[in-house]
mmCIF file of C-alpha atoms in Angstrom:
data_model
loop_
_atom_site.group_PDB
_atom_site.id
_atom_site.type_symbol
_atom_site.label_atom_id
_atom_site.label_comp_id
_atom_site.label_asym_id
_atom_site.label_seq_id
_atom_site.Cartn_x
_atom_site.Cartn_y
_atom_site.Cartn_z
ATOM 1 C CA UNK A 1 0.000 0.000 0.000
ATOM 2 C CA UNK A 2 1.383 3.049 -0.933
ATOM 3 C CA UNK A 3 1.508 6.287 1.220
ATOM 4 C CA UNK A 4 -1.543 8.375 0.797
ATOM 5 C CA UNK A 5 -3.575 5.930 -0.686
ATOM 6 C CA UNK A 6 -6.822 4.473 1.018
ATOM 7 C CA UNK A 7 -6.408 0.683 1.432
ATOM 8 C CA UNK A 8 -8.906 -0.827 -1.195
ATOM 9 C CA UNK A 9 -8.581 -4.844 -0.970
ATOM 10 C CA UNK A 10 -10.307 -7.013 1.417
ATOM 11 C CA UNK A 11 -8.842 -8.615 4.455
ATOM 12 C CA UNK A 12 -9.771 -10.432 7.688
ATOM 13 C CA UNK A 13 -7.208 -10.989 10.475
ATOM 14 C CA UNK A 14 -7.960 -13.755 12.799
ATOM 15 C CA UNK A 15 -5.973 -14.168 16.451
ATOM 16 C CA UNK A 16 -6.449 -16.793 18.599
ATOM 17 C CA UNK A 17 -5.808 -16.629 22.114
ATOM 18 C CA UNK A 18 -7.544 -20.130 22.442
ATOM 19 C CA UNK A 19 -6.624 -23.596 21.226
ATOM 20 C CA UNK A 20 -8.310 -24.172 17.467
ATOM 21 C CA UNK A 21 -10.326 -27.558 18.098
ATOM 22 C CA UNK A 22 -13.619 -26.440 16.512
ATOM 23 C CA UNK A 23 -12.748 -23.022 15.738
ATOM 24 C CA UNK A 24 -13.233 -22.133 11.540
ATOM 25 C CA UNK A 25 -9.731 -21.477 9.731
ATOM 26 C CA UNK A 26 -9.085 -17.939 8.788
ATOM 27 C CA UNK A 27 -10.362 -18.636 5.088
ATOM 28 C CA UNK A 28 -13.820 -19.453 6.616
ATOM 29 C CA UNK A 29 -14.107 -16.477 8.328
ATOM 30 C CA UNK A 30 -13.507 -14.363 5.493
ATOM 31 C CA UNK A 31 -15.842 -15.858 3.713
ATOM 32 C CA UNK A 32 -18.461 -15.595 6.320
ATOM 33 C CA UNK A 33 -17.157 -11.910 6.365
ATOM 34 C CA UNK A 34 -17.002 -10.833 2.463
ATOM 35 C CA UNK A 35 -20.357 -12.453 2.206
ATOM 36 C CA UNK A 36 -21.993 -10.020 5.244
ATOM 37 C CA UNK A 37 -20.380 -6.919 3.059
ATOM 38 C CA UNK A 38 -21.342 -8.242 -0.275
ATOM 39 C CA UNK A 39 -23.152 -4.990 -1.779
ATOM 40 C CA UNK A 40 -22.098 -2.747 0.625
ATOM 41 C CA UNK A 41 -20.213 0.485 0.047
ATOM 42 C CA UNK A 42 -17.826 0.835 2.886
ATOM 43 C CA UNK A 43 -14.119 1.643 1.463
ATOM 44 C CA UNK A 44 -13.458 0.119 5.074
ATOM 45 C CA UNK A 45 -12.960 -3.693 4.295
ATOM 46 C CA UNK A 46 -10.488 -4.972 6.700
ATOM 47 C CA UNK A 47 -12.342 -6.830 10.309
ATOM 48 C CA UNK A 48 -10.417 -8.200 12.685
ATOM 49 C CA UNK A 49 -11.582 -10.903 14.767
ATOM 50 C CA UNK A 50 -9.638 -12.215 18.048
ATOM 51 C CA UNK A 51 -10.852 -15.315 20.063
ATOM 52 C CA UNK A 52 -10.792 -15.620 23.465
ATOM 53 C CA UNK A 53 -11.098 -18.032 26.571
ATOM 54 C CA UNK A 54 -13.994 -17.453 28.848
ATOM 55 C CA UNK A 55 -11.969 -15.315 31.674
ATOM 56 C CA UNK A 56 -11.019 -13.190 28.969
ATOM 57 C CA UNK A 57 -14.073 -12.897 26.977
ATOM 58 C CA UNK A 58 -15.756 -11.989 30.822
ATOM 59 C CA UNK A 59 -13.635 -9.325 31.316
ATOM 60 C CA UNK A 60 -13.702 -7.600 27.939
ATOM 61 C CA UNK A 61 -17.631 -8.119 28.624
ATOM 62 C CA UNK A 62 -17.395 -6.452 31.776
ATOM 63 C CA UNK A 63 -14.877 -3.694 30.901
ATOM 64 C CA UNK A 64 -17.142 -2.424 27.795
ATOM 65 C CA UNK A 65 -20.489 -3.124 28.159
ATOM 66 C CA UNK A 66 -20.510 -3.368 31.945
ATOM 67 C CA UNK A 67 -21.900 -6.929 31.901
ATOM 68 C CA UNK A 68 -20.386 -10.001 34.041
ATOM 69 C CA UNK A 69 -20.523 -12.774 32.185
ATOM 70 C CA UNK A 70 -18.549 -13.995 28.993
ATOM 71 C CA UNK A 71 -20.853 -13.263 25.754
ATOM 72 C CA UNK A 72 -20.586 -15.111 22.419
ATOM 73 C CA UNK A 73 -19.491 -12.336 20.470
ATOM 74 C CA UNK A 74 -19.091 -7.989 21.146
ATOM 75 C CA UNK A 75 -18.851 -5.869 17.611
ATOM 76 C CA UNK A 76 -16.403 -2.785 18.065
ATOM 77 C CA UNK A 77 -16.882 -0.386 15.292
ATOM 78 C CA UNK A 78 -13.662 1.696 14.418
ATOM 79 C CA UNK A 79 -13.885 5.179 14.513
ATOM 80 C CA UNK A 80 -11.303 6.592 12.208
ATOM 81 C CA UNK A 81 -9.860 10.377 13.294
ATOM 82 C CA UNK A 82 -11.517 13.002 11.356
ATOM 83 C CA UNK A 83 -9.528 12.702 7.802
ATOM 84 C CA UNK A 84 -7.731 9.104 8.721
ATOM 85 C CA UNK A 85 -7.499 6.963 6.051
ATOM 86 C CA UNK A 86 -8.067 3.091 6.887
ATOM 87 C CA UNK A 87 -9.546 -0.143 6.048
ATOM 88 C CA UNK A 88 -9.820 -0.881 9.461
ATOM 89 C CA UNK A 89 -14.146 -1.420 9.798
ATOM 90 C CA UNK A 90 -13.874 -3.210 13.535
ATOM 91 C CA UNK A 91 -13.021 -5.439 15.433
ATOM 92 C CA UNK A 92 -15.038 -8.651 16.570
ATOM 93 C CA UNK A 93 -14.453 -10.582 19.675
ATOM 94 C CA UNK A 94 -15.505 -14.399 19.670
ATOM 95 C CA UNK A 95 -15.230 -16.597 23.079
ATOM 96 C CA UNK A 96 -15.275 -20.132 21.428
ATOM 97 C CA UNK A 97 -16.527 -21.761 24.907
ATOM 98 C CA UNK A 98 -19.792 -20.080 25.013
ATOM 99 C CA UNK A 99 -20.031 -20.444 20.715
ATOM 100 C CA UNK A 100 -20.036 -24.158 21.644
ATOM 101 C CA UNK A 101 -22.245 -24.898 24.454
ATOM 102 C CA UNK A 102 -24.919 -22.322 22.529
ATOM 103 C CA UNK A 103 -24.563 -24.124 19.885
ATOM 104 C CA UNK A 104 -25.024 -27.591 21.995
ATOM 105 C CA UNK A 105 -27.647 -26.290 23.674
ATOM 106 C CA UNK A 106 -29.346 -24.653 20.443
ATOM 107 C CA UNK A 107 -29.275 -27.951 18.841
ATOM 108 C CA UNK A 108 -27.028 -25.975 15.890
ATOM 109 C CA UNK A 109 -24.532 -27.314 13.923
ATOM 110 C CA UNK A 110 -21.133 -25.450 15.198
ATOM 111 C CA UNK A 111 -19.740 -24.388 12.280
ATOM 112 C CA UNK A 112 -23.452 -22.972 11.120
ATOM 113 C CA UNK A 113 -23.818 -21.002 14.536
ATOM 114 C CA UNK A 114 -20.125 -19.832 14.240
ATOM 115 C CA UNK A 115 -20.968 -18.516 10.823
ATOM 116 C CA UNK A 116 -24.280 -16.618 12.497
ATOM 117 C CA UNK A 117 -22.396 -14.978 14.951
ATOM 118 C CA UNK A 118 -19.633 -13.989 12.348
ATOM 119 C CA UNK A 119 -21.966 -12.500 9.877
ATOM 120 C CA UNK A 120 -24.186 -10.820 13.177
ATOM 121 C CA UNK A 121 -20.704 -9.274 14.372
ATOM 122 C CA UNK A 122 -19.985 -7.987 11.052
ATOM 123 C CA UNK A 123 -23.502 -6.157 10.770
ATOM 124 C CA UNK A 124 -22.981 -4.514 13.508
ATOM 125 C CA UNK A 125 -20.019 -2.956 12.795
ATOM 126 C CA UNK A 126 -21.583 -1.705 9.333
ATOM 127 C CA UNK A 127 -24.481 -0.020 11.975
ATOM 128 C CA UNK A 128 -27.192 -2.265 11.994
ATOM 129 C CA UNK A 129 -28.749 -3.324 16.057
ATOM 130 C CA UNK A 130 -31.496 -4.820 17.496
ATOM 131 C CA UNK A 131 -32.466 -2.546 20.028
ATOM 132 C CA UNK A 132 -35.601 -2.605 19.246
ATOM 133 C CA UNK A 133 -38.281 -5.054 16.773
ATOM 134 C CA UNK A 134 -38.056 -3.097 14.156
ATOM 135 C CA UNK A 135 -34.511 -2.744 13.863
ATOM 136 C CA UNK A 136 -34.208 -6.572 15.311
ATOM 137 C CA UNK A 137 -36.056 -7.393 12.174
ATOM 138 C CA UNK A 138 -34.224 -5.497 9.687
ATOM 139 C CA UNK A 139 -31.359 -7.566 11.034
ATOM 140 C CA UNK A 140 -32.405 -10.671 11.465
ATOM 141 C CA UNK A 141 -33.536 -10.637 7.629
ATOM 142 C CA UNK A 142 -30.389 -9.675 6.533
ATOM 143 C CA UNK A 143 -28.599 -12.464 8.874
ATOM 144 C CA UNK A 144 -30.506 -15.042 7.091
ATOM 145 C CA UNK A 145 -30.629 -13.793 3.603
ATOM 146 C CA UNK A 146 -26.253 -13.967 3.950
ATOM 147 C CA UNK A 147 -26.146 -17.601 5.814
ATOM 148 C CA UNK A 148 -28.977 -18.996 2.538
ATOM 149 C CA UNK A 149 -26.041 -18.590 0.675
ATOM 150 C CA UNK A 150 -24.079 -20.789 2.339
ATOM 151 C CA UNK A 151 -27.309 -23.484 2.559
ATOM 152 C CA UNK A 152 -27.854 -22.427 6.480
ATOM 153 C CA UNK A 153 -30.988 -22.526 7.878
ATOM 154 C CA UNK A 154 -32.570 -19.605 9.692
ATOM 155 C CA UNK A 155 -30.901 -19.115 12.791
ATOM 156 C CA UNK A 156 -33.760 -17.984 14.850
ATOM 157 C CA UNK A 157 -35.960 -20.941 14.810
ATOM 158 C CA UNK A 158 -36.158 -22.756 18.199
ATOM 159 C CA UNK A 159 -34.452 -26.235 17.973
ATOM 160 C CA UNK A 160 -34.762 -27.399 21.885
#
């Protein structure tokens, strides 16, 4: 990349501070991710996405969203400085422990559920929530438009 010039390829950076039994290679992530952008405009195409053990994963929990309890997965837009040039888009934190037993206890394939959560994380940090139904909707549909393309059922149907 040459100085001055906005980033304009495609990347996903994976880190694991976890062992990898169960966890999707790099390549699968980025597919999960490049299909969540497909048709988007962003210039920002690079998402980084570190894994984490459950003490970790707690923490980060507790030190940004002020919950106590490891989560599946926290979105963290970036925020470039006014007239920054990146490709940065976010960051998305995974705890593989609590990807597994959801997906256990959800009856889910692991590798479909990881791909959920992937493509979920990645909406957010394009803007999309689900603070409330409407927005939960406009979502949700999205979510399950991106995993049809992969043959993955919707997500949201109860299989206990």
């Amino acid at each position: 990349m040459s100085p001055g010039k906005p980033f304009t390829g495609f990347m996903v950076h994976v880190e694991s501070h976890v062992g990898q039994e169960g966890v999707p290679d790099e390549r699968t992530f980025e597919k999960w991710v490049r299909a969540a952008l497909q048709g988007r405009r962003s210039k920002r195409r690079q998402v980084n996405i570190q894994l984490f053990d459950l003490v970790q994963a707690r923490q980060i929990n507790k030190t940004f969203t002020g919950k106590d309890y490891a989560t599946n997965i926290l979105s963290f837009p970036y925020e470039p400085l006014p007239g920054e040039k990146t490709a940065v888009l976010g960051d998305i934190v995974i705890c593989p422990s609590v990807v597994e037993s959801e997906a256990k206890e959800q009856r889910k394939r692991l590798r479909d559920h990881y791909a959920h959560l992937t493509v979920h994380g990645v909406l957010h940090l394009l803007g999309f929530d689900h603070k409330d139904e409407a927005d939960a909707t406009r979502m949700e549909d999205q979510e399950r438009r991106v995993l049809a393309t992969f043959g993955i059922g919707d997500p949201y149907v109860d299989r206990t």
